[in-house]
Coordinates of C-alpha atoms in Angstrom, one line a residue:
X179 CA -21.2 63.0 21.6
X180 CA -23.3 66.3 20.4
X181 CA -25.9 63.0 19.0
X182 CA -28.4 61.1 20.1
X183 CA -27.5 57.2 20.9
X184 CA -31.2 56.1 19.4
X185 CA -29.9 58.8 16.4
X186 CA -26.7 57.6 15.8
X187 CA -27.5 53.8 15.5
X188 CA -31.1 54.9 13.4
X189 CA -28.7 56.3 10.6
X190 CA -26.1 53.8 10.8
X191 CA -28.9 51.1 9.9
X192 CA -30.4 53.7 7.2
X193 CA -27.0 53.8 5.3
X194 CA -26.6 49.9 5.8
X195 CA -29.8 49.6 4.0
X196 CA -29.0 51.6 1.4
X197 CA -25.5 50.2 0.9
X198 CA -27.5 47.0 0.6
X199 CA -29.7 47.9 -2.5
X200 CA -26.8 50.2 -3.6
X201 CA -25.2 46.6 -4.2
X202 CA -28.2 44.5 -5.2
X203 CA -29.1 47.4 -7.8
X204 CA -25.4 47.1 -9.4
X205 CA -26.6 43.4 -11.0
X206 CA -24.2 41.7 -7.9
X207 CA -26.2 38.4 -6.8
X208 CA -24.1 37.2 -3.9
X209 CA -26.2 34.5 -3.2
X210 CA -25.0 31.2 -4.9
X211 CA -28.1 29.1 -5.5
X212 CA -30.6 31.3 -7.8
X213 CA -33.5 29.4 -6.4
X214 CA -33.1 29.5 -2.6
X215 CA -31.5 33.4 -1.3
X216 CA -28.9 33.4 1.1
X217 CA -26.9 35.9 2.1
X218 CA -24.8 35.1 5.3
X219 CA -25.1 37.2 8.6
X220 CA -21.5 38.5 8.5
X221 CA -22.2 41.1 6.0
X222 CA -24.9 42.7 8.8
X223 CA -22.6 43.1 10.3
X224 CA -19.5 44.2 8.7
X225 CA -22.0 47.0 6.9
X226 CA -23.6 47.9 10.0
X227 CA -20.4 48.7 12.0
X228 CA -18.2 50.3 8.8
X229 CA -22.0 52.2 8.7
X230 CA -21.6 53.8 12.1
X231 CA -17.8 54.3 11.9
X232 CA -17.7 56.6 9.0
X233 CA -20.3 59.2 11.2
X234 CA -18.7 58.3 14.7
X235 CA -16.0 60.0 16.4
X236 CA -12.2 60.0 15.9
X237 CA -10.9 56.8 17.6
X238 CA -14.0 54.8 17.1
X239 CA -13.7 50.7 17.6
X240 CA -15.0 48.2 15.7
X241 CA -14.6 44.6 16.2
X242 CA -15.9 41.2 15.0
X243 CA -16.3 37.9 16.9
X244 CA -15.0 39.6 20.3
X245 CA -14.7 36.8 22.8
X246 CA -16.1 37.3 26.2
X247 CA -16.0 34.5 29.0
X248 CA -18.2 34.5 31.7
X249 CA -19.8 32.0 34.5
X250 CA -23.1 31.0 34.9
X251 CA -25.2 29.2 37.8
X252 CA -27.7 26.7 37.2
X253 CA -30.6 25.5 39.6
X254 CA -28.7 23.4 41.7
X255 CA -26.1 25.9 42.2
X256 CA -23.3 24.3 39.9
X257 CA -21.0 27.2 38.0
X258 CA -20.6 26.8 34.4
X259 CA -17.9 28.4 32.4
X260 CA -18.7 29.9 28.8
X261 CA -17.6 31.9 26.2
X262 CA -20.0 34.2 23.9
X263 CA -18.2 35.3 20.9
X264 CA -19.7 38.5 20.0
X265 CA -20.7 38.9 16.2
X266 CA -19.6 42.4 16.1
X267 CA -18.7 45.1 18.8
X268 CA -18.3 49.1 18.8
X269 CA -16.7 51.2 21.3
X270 CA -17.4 55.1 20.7
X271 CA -16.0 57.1 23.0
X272 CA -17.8 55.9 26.7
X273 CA -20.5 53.6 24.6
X274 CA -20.2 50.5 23.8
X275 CA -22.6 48.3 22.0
X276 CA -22.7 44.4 21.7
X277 CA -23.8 43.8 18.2
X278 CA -25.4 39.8 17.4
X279 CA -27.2 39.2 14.3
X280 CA -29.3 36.5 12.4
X281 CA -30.9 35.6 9.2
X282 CA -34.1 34.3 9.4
X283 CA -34.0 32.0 6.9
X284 CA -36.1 29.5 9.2
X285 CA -37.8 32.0 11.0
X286 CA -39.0 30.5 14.0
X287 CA -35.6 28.6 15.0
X288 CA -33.6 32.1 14.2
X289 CA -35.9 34.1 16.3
X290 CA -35.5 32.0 19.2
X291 CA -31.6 31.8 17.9
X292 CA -31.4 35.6 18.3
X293 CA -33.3 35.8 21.8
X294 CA -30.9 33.2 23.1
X295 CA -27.7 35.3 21.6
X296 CA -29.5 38.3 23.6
X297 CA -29.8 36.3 26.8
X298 CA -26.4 35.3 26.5
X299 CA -25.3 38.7 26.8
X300 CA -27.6 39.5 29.7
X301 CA -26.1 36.9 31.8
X302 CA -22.5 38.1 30.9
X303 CA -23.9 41.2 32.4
X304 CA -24.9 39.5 35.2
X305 CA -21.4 38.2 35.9
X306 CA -20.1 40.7 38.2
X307 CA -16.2 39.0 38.2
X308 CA -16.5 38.8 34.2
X309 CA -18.0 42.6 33.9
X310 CA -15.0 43.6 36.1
X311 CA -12.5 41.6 33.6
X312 CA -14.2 42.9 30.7
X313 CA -14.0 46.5 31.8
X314 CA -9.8 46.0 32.0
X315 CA -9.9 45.2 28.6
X316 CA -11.5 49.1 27.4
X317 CA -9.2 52.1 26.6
X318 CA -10.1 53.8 29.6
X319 CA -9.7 52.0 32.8
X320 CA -9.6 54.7 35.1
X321 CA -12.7 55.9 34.5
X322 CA -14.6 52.8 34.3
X323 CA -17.8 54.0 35.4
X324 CA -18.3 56.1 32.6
X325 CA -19.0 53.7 30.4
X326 CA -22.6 53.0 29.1
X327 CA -23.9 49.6 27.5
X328 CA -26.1 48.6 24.4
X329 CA -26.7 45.9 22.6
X330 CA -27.8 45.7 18.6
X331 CA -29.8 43.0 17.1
X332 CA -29.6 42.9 13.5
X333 CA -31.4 40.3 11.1
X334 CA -32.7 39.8 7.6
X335 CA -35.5 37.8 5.8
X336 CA -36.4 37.5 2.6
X337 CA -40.1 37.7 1.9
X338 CA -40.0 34.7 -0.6
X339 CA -36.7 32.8 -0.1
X340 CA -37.8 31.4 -3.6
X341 CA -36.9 33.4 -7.2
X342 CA -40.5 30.9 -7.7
X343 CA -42.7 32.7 -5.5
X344 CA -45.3 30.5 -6.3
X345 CA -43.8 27.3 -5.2
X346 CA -43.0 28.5 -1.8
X347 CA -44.9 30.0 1.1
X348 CA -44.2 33.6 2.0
X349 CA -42.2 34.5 4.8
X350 CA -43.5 37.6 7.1
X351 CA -42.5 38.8 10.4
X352 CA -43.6 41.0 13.0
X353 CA -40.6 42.5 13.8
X354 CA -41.8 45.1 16.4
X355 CA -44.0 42.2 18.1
X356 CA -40.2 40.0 18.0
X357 CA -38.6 42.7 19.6
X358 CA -41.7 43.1 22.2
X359 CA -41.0 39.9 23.3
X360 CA -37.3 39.9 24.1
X361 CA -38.1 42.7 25.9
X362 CA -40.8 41.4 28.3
X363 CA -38.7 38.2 28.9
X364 CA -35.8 40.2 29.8
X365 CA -37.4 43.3 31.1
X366 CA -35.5 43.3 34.6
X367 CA -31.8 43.5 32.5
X368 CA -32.7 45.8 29.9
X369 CA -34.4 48.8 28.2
X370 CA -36.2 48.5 24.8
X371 CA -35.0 52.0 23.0
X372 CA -35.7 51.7 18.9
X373 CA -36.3 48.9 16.4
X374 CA -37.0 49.2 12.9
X375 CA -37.4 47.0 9.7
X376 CA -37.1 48.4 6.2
X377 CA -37.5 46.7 2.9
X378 CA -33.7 46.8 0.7
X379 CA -34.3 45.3 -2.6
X380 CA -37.1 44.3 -4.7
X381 CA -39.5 44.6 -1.9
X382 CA -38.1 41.2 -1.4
X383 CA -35.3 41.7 1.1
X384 CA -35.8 43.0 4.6
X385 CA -33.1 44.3 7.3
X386 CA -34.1 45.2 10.8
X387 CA -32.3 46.2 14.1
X388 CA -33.5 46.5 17.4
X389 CA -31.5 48.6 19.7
X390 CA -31.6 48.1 24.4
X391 CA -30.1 49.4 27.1
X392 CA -28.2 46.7 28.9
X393 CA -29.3 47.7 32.6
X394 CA -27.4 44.7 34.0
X395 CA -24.2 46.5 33.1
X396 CA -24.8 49.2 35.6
X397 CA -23.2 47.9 38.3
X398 CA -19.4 47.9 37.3
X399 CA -17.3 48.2 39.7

């Protein structure tokens, strides 16, 4: 690919941050209720992936709410059928990434919201019959082992969620210390690579990414 995976998704989120305040600075206020921000995760998303598209090469894929079914085990043993629906998806030549994204308007519920997207996507991995489905479904089925796997977390906050900062309580995370911790907890199935979080507009708005190797792909075929 002549670039750097870690490279190529670092610059994608750099232009998606400054599409963001390229927007914001143009007097555009997509959020509805001047008092309380919201800006929904779909636009992450959409940025993120037309972001990496317009530097990746020729026969890129991008996709949005890809469904994947898959079958887990609980402890006694019973199989469960599911279906994650991906927020967003990119296939660049033999890398894909899973893409799943958040705002964290109540931060403590999202971040648990987006580790429990991320572990979704782990036991999909796990799933060798569903991997093996999944892999019929990319361009180049012969050569399925080729194929590497990533998955992008993306997420916003607003450090007041208030235009009356002083009627409502400052909103910080520790973004590097979130991403720590979906590590550790799924250290066995993936590889931490990059993360970053990078203030957009007013010194108000935040957008981060964090960016793994799905280990628990390996084993494909």
């Amino acid at each position: 690919m002549g670039t750097n995976i870690t490279d190529k998704v670092q610059s994608a989120f750099d232009t998606t941050c400054d599409e963001y305040g390229r927007i914001f600075k143009t007097g555009f206020e997509p959020w509805a209720n001047d008092e309380r921000y919201s800006i929904h995760e779909t636009n992450q998303v959409m940025n993120f992936m037309k972001s990496y598209k317009s530097s990746a090469d020729d026969g890129c894929i991008t996709w949005a709410e890809l469904s994947v079914p898959y079958v887990t085990i609980d402890n006694n043993g019973v199989e469960h059928k599911k279906t994650n629906h991906l927020d967003g998806f990119i296939i660049d030549g033999y890398n894909v990434f899973f893409i799943e994204a958040k705002r964290f308007s109540r931060k403590n519920k999202k971040i648990d919201e987006l580790g429990n997207d991320l572990s979704a996507i782990i036991d999909f991995g796990k799933d060798r019959a569903a991997k093996e489905q999944f892999m019929n479904r990319l361009p180049d089925k012969a050569n399925k082992q080729n194929y590497n796997f990533y998955c992008i977390l993306l997420a916003d906050v607003w450090n007041y969620r208030n235009k009356r900062k002083n009627e409502t309580k400052r909103i910080d995370i520790d973004w590097k210390k979130i991403v720590k911790d979906y590590s550790n907890k799924n250290s066995d199935n993936i590889t931490y690579l990059d993360c970053a979080n990078k203030e957009v507009y007013d010194s108000n708005y935040n957008l981060a990414y964090a960016l793994f190797n799905l280990n628990c792909f390996k084993s494909l075929v």
